[in-house]
Structure formats: C-alpha cells, structure tokens
CSV table of C-alpha atoms and ligand atoms in Angstrom, one decimal:
chain,number,residue,atom,x,y,z
A,12,MET,CA,99.8,87.3,294.0
A,13,ARG,CA,102.2,84.6,294.9
A,14,GLU,CA,100.9,82.5,292.0
A,15,GLN,CA,101.3,85.4,289.7
A,16,LEU,CA,104.9,85.8,290.8
A,17,GLU,CA,105.6,82.1,290.3
A,18,LYS,CA,104.1,82.3,286.8
A,19,ILE,CA,106.3,85.3,285.9
A,20,LYS,CA,109.4,83.4,287.2
A,21,LEU,CA,108.6,80.4,285.0
A,22,GLU,CA,107.7,82.4,281.9
A,23,ALA,CA,110.9,84.5,282.2
A,24,LEU,CA,113.0,81.4,282.7
A,25,GLU,CA,111.5,79.8,279.6
A,26,GLU,CA,112.0,82.9,277.4
A,27,ILE,CA,115.6,83.4,278.6
A,28,LYS,CA,116.4,79.8,277.8
A,29,GLU,CA,115.1,80.2,274.2
A,30,ALA,CA,116.9,83.5,273.6
A,31,THR,CA,119.8,83.1,271.1
A,32,ASN,CA,121.2,86.6,271.0
A,33,SER,CA,121.9,89.5,273.4
A,34,GLN,CA,119.4,91.7,271.7
A,35,ARG,CA,116.6,89.3,272.6
A,36,ILE,CA,117.9,89.1,276.2
A,37,ASP,CA,117.6,92.9,276.4
A,38,GLU,CA,114.0,92.7,275.3
A,39,ILE,CA,113.2,90.1,278.0
A,40,ARG,CA,114.9,92.3,280.6
A,41,VAL,CA,112.6,95.2,279.6
A,42,LYS,CA,109.5,93.0,279.5
A,43,TYR,CA,109.9,91.7,283.1
A,44,LEU,CA,112.1,94.1,285.0
A,45,GLY,CA,111.6,97.4,283.0
A,46,LYS,CA,109.7,100.4,284.3
A,47,LYS,CA,106.5,99.0,282.7
A,48,GLY,CA,107.6,95.4,283.2
A,49,SER,CA,105.3,92.7,284.6
A,50,LEU,CA,107.3,92.3,287.9
A,51,THR,CA,107.4,96.0,288.4
A,52,THR,CA,103.6,96.2,287.9
A,53,ILE,CA,103.1,93.6,290.6
A,54,LEU,CA,105.4,95.3,293.1
A,55,ARG,CA,103.4,98.5,292.5
A,56,GLY,CA,100.2,96.7,293.5
A,57,MET,CA,101.6,95.6,296.9
A,58,GLY,CA,99.8,98.5,298.5
A,59,SER,CA,96.6,96.5,298.4
A,60,LEU,CA,98.0,93.7,300.5
A,61,SER,CA,97.4,93.2,304.3
A,62,PRO,CA,100.3,94.2,306.6
A,63,GLU,CA,101.0,90.5,307.4
A,64,GLU,CA,101.2,89.5,303.7
A,65,ARG,CA,103.2,92.4,302.6
A,66,PRO,CA,106.7,91.5,303.9
A,67,ILE,CA,106.3,87.9,302.8
A,68,ILE,CA,105.2,88.7,299.2
A,69,GLY,CA,107.7,91.5,299.1
A,70,LYS,CA,110.5,89.2,300.0
A,71,PHE,CA,109.4,86.6,297.4
A,72,ALA,CA,109.1,89.3,294.7
A,73,ASN,CA,112.6,90.4,295.4
A,74,GLU,CA,113.8,86.7,295.2
A,75,VAL,CA,112.0,86.4,291.8
A,76,ARG,CA,113.7,89.6,290.6
A,77,GLU,CA,117.1,88.4,291.8
A,78,PHE,CA,116.5,85.1,290.2
A,79,ILE,CA,115.6,86.6,286.8
A,80,GLU,CA,118.6,89.0,287.0
A,81,GLU,CA,120.9,86.1,287.7
A,82,GLU,CA,119.4,84.0,284.8
A,83,ILE,CA,119.8,86.9,282.4
A,84,LYS,CA,123.4,87.3,283.5
A,85,LYS,CA,124.1,83.6,282.9
A,86,ALA,CA,122.4,83.6,279.6
A,87,LEU,CA,124.3,86.7,278.4
A,88,LEU,CA,127.6,85.1,279.3
A,89,ASN,CA,126.6,82.0,277.5
A,90,ILE,CA,125.6,83.9,274.4
A,91,LYS,CA,128.7,86.0,274.4
A,92,ASN,CA,130.9,82.8,274.6
A,93,LYS,CA,128.9,81.3,271.7
A,94,GLU,CA,129.3,84.5,269.6
A,95,ARG,CA,133.0,84.5,270.3
A,96,GLU,CA,133.4,80.9,269.3
A,97,LEU,CA,131.5,81.5,266.1
A,98,LYS,CA,133.8,84.5,265.3
A,99,ILE,CA,136.9,82.5,266.0
A,100,LYS,CA,135.6,79.7,263.7
A,101,GLY,CA,135.2,82.2,260.9
A,102,GLU,CA,138.8,83.4,261.3
A,103,TYR,CA,140.3,79.9,261.4
A,104,ILE,CA,143.3,79.5,259.1
A,105,ASP,CA,144.0,76.2,257.6
A,106,ILE,CA,147.8,76.1,257.6
A,107,THR,CA,147.8,72.9,255.5
A,108,MET,CA,146.3,74.8,252.5
A,109,PRO,CA,148.7,75.4,249.7
A,110,GLY,CA,150.1,79.0,249.7
A,111,LYS,CA,149.8,81.6,247.0
A,112,LYS,CA,152.9,82.0,245.0
A,113,VAL,CA,154.5,85.4,245.2
A,114,GLU,CA,155.9,86.4,241.9
A,115,ILE,CA,159.3,88.1,242.4
A,116,GLY,CA,160.3,90.7,239.9
A,117,GLY,CA,163.7,90.8,238.2
A,118,ILE,CA,166.1,93.5,237.2
A,119,HIS,CA,165.7,94.8,233.7
A,120,PRO,CA,168.7,93.9,231.4
A,121,LEU,CA,169.5,97.6,230.9
A,122,ASN,CA,169.8,98.1,234.6
A,123,LYS,CA,171.7,94.8,235.1
A,124,VAL,CA,174.4,95.9,232.6
A,125,LEU,CA,174.4,99.4,233.9
A,126,ASP,CA,175.0,98.1,237.5
A,127,GLU,CA,177.9,96.1,236.2
A,128,ILE,CA,179.4,99.0,234.3
A,129,LYS,CA,179.0,101.3,237.3
A,130,ASP,CA,180.8,98.8,239.6
A,131,ILE,CA,183.7,98.6,237.2
A,132,PHE,CA,184.1,102.4,237.2
A,133,PHE,CA,183.5,102.7,240.9
A,134,GLY,CA,186.5,100.4,241.2
A,135,MET,CA,188.6,102.9,239.3
A,136,GLY,CA,187.5,105.8,241.6
A,137,PHE,CA,184.7,107.3,239.5
A,138,SER,CA,181.4,108.5,241.0
A,139,ILE,CA,178.0,109.0,239.5
A,140,ALA,CA,176.6,112.3,238.2
A,141,GLU,CA,173.1,113.0,237.1
A,142,GLY,CA,171.2,115.8,235.4
A,143,PRO,CA,167.8,116.8,233.8
A,144,GLU,CA,166.4,115.0,230.8
A,145,VAL,CA,164.8,118.3,229.7
A,146,GLU,CA,167.9,120.3,229.1
A,147,LEU,CA,168.9,123.8,227.9
A,148,ASP,CA,170.0,123.9,224.3
A,149,TYR,CA,173.1,125.6,225.7
A,150,TYR,CA,174.3,122.5,227.7
A,151,ASN,CA,173.2,120.0,225.1
A,152,PHE,CA,174.8,121.6,222.1
A,153,GLU,CA,176.4,125.1,222.4
A,154,ALA,CA,178.7,124.2,225.4
A,155,LEU,CA,179.8,121.1,223.4
A,156,ASN,CA,181.0,123.0,220.4
A,157,VAL,CA,177.8,122.3,218.4
A,158,PRO,CA,176.4,125.8,217.6
A,159,LYS,CA,173.1,126.4,215.9
A,160,ASN,CA,173.2,125.2,212.2
A,161,HIS,CA,176.2,122.9,212.9
A,162,PRO,CA,175.9,119.8,210.7
A,163,ALA,CA,176.2,117.6,213.8
A,164,ARG,CA,172.7,118.8,214.9
A,165,ASP,CA,171.2,116.9,212.0
A,166,GLU,CA,172.5,113.5,213.3
A,167,GLN,CA,171.2,114.4,216.7
A,168,ASP,CA,167.9,115.9,215.7
A,169,THR,CA,165.9,116.0,218.9
A,170,PHE,CA,162.6,117.0,220.4
A,171,TYR,CA,162.4,120.7,221.1
A,172,ILE,CA,160.3,121.8,224.1
A,173,SER,CA,160.9,125.4,223.1
A,174,GLU,CA,163.6,127.4,221.2
A,175,ASN,CA,166.0,127.0,224.1
A,176,LEU,CA,164.8,123.7,225.7
A,177,VAL,CA,165.4,120.2,224.3
A,178,LEU,CA,165.2,116.6,225.4
A,179,ARG,CA,168.9,115.8,225.9
A,180,THR,CA,170.5,113.8,223.0
A,181,GLN,CA,173.4,112.7,225.1
A,182,THR,CA,174.4,112.8,228.8
A,183,SER,CA,177.3,115.2,228.1
A,184,PRO,CA,175.3,118.2,229.5
A,185,ILE,CA,175.6,116.5,232.9
A,186,GLN,CA,179.4,116.7,232.6
A,187,VAL,CA,179.4,120.3,231.5
A,188,ARG,CA,177.2,121.1,234.6
A,189,THR,CA,179.7,119.2,236.7
A,190,MET,CA,182.7,121.1,235.4
A,191,GLU,CA,180.9,124.3,236.1
A,192,LYS,CA,180.3,123.5,239.7
A,193,THR,CA,183.3,121.4,240.8
A,194,LYS,CA,187.0,122.0,240.7
A,195,PRO,CA,189.2,119.3,239.2
A,196,PRO,CA,190.1,116.5,239.8
A,197,ILE,CA,186.9,115.3,238.2
A,198,ARG,CA,186.2,111.6,237.7
A,199,ILE,CA,182.6,110.9,236.9
A,200,ILE,CA,180.3,108.7,234.9
A,201,ALA,CA,177.0,110.1,233.7
A,202,PRO,CA,174.4,107.4,232.9
A,203,GLY,CA,170.9,108.3,231.8
A,204,ARG,CA,168.0,108.3,229.4
A,205,VAL,CA,168.5,110.3,226.2
A,206,TYR,CA,166.3,111.2,223.2
A,207,ARG,CA,166.6,111.5,219.4
A,208,SER,CA,163.8,112.0,216.9
A,209,ASP,CA,164.5,108.7,215.1
A,210,ALA,CA,161.9,106.4,213.6
A,211,VAL,CA,161.6,103.1,215.5
A,212,ASP,CA,163.2,100.1,213.9
A,213,ALA,CA,165.3,97.1,215.0
A,214,THR,CA,168.3,99.3,215.8
A,215,HIS,CA,166.7,102.7,216.6
A,216,SER,CA,164.5,104.0,219.4
A,217,PRO,CA,163.7,107.6,220.1
A,218,ILE,CA,164.4,106.9,223.7
A,219,PHE,CA,167.6,105.1,224.7
A,220,TYR,CA,170.3,105.0,227.3
A,221,GLN,CA,173.8,106.4,227.4
A,222,ILE,CA,176.8,106.3,229.7
A,223,GLU,CA,179.4,108.9,229.4
A,224,GLY,CA,182.5,109.4,231.4
A,225,LEU,CA,184.7,112.4,232.1
A,226,VAL,CA,188.1,112.8,233.8
A,227,VAL,CA,189.7,116.2,234.3
A,228,ASP,CA,192.9,116.8,236.2
A,229,LYS,CA,196.4,118.2,235.7
A,230,GLY,CA,198.5,116.2,233.2
A,231,ILE,CA,195.7,113.9,231.9
A,232,THR,CA,196.8,112.4,228.6
A,233,MET,CA,195.6,109.9,225.9
A,234,ALA,CA,197.6,107.3,227.9
A,235,ASN,CA,195.1,107.7,230.8
A,236,LEU,CA,192.2,107.4,228.4
A,237,LYS,CA,193.6,104.2,226.9
A,238,GLY,CA,194.5,102.7,230.2
A,239,THR,CA,191.0,103.4,231.7
A,240,LEU,CA,189.0,102.2,228.8
A,241,GLU,CA,191.2,99.1,228.2
A,242,THR,CA,190.7,98.2,231.9
A,243,PHE,CA,186.9,98.7,231.5
A,244,ALA,CA,186.9,96.5,228.4
A,245,LYS,CA,188.8,93.6,230.1
A,246,ARG,CA,186.7,93.7,233.2
A,247,PHE,CA,183.4,93.8,231.2
A,248,PHE,CA,184.1,91.4,228.3
A,249,GLY,CA,186.9,89.2,229.9
A,250,GLU,CA,190.6,89.5,230.6
A,251,LYS,CA,191.6,88.2,227.2
A,252,THR,CA,189.9,91.1,225.5
A,253,ARG,CA,192.1,93.3,223.2
A,254,THR,CA,191.2,96.8,222.3
A,255,LYS,CA,191.7,98.9,219.2
A,256,PHE,CA,191.4,102.7,218.9
A,257,ARG,CA,190.5,104.1,215.5
A,258,PRO,CA,190.7,107.9,214.7
A,259,HIS,CA,187.3,109.6,214.6
A,260,HIS,CA,185.8,113.0,214.9
A,261,PHE,CA,183.5,114.5,217.6
A,262,PRO,CA,183.0,118.2,217.9
A,263,PHE,CA,183.7,118.1,221.7
A,264,THR,CA,186.9,116.1,221.7
A,265,GLU,CA,190.3,116.5,220.0
A,266,PRO,CA,191.8,114.1,219.1
A,267,SER,CA,188.9,111.7,219.0
A,268,ALA,CA,188.7,108.0,218.6
A,269,GLU,CA,186.3,105.0,218.5
A,270,MET,CA,187.2,101.9,220.6
A,271,ASP,CA,186.7,98.4,219.3
A,272,VAL,CA,187.0,95.3,221.4
A,273,SER,CA,188.1,91.9,220.2
A,274,CYS,CA,185.0,89.7,219.8
A,275,PHE,CA,184.2,88.1,223.2
A,276,VAL,CA,182.4,85.2,221.3
A,277,CYS,CA,185.0,84.1,218.8
A,278,GLY,CA,188.1,85.9,220.3
A,279,GLY,CA,188.8,87.6,217.0
A,280,GLU,CA,188.4,84.8,214.5
A,281,GLY,CA,185.3,86.3,213.0
A,282,CYS,CA,181.7,85.1,213.7
A,283,ARG,CA,178.1,86.0,213.5
A,284,VAL,CA,178.3,88.4,216.5
A,285,CYS,CA,181.2,90.5,215.1
A,286,LYS,CA,179.9,90.0,211.6
A,287,GLY,CA,183.1,88.2,210.6
A,288,SER,CA,185.5,91.1,211.4
A,289,GLY,CA,186.7,89.8,214.8
A,290,TRP,CA,186.0,93.3,216.3
A,291,ILE,CA,183.1,95.0,217.9
A,292,GLU,CA,182.7,98.8,218.1
A,293,ILE,CA,181.6,99.8,221.6
A,294,LEU,CA,182.3,103.5,222.4
A,295,GLY,CA,183.5,106.9,221.3
A,296,CYS,CA,186.1,108.9,223.2
A,297,GLY,CA,188.7,111.6,223.0
A,298,MET,CA,190.6,114.4,224.8
A,299,VAL,CA,188.2,117.1,225.9
A,300,HIS,CA,188.3,120.0,223.5
A,301,PRO,CA,190.0,123.1,225.1
A,302,ASP,CA,186.9,125.2,224.2
A,303,VAL,CA,184.6,122.8,226.0
A,304,LEU,CA,186.9,122.9,229.1
A,305,ARG,CA,186.8,126.7,228.9
A,306,LYS,CA,183.0,126.7,228.7
A,307,GLY,CA,182.9,124.5,231.8
A,308,GLY,CA,185.0,127.1,233.6
A,309,ILE,CA,188.2,125.1,233.5
A,310,ASP,CA,191.5,126.6,232.3
A,311,PRO,CA,192.8,124.4,229.5
A,312,ASP,CA,196.4,125.7,230.1
A,313,GLU,CA,196.3,124.2,233.6
A,314,TYR,CA,194.1,121.2,233.1
A,315,SER,CA,193.3,118.5,230.5
A,316,GLY,CA,190.9,115.7,230.4
A,317,PHE,CA,189.4,112.8,228.5
A,318,ALA,CA,185.8,111.8,227.9
A,319,PHE,CA,183.9,108.9,226.4
A,320,GLY,CA,180.4,107.9,225.6
A,321,MET,CA,178.7,104.6,224.9
A,322,GLY,CA,175.2,103.4,224.1
A,323,LEU,CA,173.9,101.2,226.9
A,324,ASP,CA,171.3,99.6,224.7
A,325,ARG,CA,173.9,98.6,222.2
A,326,ILE,CA,176.2,97.0,224.9
A,327,VAL,CA,173.2,95.1,226.3
A,328,MET,CA,172.3,93.8,222.8
A,329,ILE,CA,175.9,92.7,222.1
A,330,LYS,CA,176.3,91.0,225.5
A,331,TYR,CA,173.0,89.0,225.3
A,332,GLY,CA,172.8,88.6,221.5
A,333,ILE,CA,169.6,90.6,221.3
A,334,ASP,CA,168.8,91.6,217.6
A,335,ASP,CA,166.0,94.1,218.2
A,336,ILE,CA,166.2,97.2,220.4
A,337,ARG,CA,162.4,97.2,220.7
A,338,LEU,CA,162.5,94.1,222.9
A,339,LEU,CA,164.2,96.3,225.6
A,340,TYR,CA,161.1,98.7,225.7
A,341,GLU,CA,158.1,96.5,225.1
A,342,ASN,CA,158.1,94.9,228.6
A,343,ASP,CA,157.1,91.5,227.3
A,344,ILE,CA,157.4,89.2,230.3
A,345,ARG,CA,158.5,86.3,228.1
A,346,PHE,CA,161.5,88.4,227.1
A,347,LEU,CA,162.3,89.9,230.5
A,348,LYS,CA,162.1,86.5,232.3
A,349,GLN,CA,165.2,85.4,230.5
A,350,PHE,CA,167.5,87.7,232.5
B,11,2NL,C1,179.5,108.1,221.4
B,11,2NL,C2,180.5,109.1,221.6
B,11,2NL,C3,181.3,110.6,223.2
B,11,2NL,C4,182.0,112.4,224.7
B,11,2NL,C5,181.0,111.5,224.3
B,11,2NL,C6,182.2,114.4,226.1
B,11,2NL,C7,181.6,115.1,227.1
B,11,2NL,C8,182.1,116.3,227.5
B,11,2NL,C9,183.3,116.8,226.9
B,11,2NL,C10,183.8,116.0,225.9
B,11,2NL,CL1,181.4,117.2,228.7
B,11,2NL,N1,183.2,114.8,225.5
B,11,2NL,N2,181.6,113.2,225.7
B,11,2NL,C11,183.2,112.4,224.2
B,11,2NL,C12,183.5,111.5,223.1
B,11,2NL,C13,182.6,110.6,222.7
B,11,2NL,O1,180.3,109.8,222.8
B,11,2NL,O2,179.6,107.4,220.4
B,11,2NL,N3,178.5,108.0,222.3
B,11,2NL,C14,177.5,107.0,222.1
C-alpha cells in the first residue's frame, strides 16, 4: 500500500508539472483527490490493514494528499501568472508607433459669414429670433401685405404643404411673430433657411438663407435705418466702404430702398467683382408699413420701425468670389477645405 501511495504521489507530480492550463489542473484534482479519485480509493481500503500498520499508512496517505494539494496550488498560481503575462503582452501599446491623424472639421462658409454678421448686430444691441420653416400662409404673406393673388406671390412662388401652410420664402414671418408677442422696443435679426420653387442654376437654389432685421420703437426714422445699415456695411466690408440707397418697392415697407456698397475689391473704380459699376447691391430695406405694424399688434400712431433683408448666400459669394451657388450645397470637400 505504501508503494501504491508513492506511485500516486509521483504520477500526480508528473501530471501537474505537464499541465498548462487551469482546466487541466482541475481534471488532475478530480482524478487523484476527487470522490472516486485514486487516493480516496486507497484510503477507503485502509480497513483491511492491521492495527499497527493503519496509523502509519494513514499518516503517510495524509502527507501524500497534502503534498498533491500543495503542488496543485503552486501550479495554479504559476499558470495564473503566465496567463496574466500573456494577456498583458496582448494589450501592449507601442507608443513609438505613428498616430492616426484626426481630421478636424471646419465651419461652413455660410455659417462663418452668418457668425460675423451676427456679431456685428450683437454689437449694436440686436438679439436673435427664430421661427418655423414650415409656416402659415398668413405669416409668410398675408401679414406682410401680400394677399392671395398679389403679383408679388409670383416672384416668391413657394412649396405649398397645404392651402394654408407653406415653406417660408423669407424670414419676415419670424418678425411678425415677434411683434405679436413682444412689446417695443424690438431689435432683432432673424436668420434662417428659406425656400422658393426656383430651378437650380448658378445663381438660384430652391433652398437658401436669409437674414432679416427689425427695429421698432418710438420715434424710429429713416436716419436710424441708414445709420444702422451703414455701420453694418463698414464693419463687414471695411471702414472705407461707402453706401448708396436707391428707392425701391416692397409690399411690407414704405418707403423702401435697396442699399449698395462701394466695391470692397476696387474701392469704386469698377472691376470684375462689381461688374464695372463700382457698386454692389447687398440688401433691401424700408420703414415698416403701418398695416404690417398693425397686424403685428403694434399701434403705428405710437410706434414706427425699419426692416431689412439680405440673402446670406449672395453675401458669401460676393465676399469669397464664388461664382456658383451650387458649391454652397454640394458639400464637396475640395471646396469646403478652402474656408
Ligand atoms: C430683400 C429685401 C426685405 C424686409 C425684408 C420686413 C419684415 C417685416 C416688416 C417689414 Cl416683419 N419688412 N422685411 C423689409 C425690406 C426688405 O428684404 O431683398 N431680401 C433679400
């Protein structure tokens, strides 16, 4: 029996040494120390031994058991360490490897110029107003003195969602909504996306951007309009810029005008940018029509105001010398990278 135990001890040691993973160690544990394991079987057979032999063999069997348990413990620790080492090796980061370049996006030229324009008007005490792109026919047309069948609707033919709902053709509806819910003084700019059912070409897009402005208070005159818009022109195009107001007509302002700025490229001499005239048309403006004030809930006998509107796309194209509006909407990275 003693020899049998010696044999088990050596066999177990051999197998433990060869094991390379913890699962194999578990199998060995079961094989020798489990309920049906070889050591357990021997211990069960101790009954057949003489009373003198029994304590000696019993003691030895226990030593063998402790020995095997100890070896298993050591082997497990060893295997765990090796496994951890292997895992760490797999996670090793070579900090000398060249990094991956992170492509940083840029700001679209439309937004770049919009930010500049906003800053100029913020500096004069204006704040931003916004409104829905799907707008009631009432706010887009009726409240601005453009009733159904008015010829101005032809120029601003838009996409109808239903009889009374349109895609806004200008951002003026924002300003009517502002007049309805706020008391003067009002000093806002209303930037946003607008729509017209135009065919696409180098200068037309069915989707484009507008910035309108509205000032309403007691005693507002054409002088306030001129001062504000001249200041804007000088800040945006340069301090040397001169302005010119030409009479015009809009249904929602009276009197109305268009503002030209002296060409920021040639200074007024005439060049390719101003098409030889020395002047560039940049916006429309006027004193808010009394009927429009009234529709906004403001008494025209107490208050007056001025308003203006400009096409953001056009301003961006003038500023950067872009000759095709489609470039602003195609998202061609070769174009966008230049800003
Ligand atoms: C242009 C001309 C203009 C306005 C927009 C306006 C808004 C209200 C009342 C009166 Cl609520 N007027 N807006 C006034 C004059 C001109 O836009 O050529 N835009 C691109």
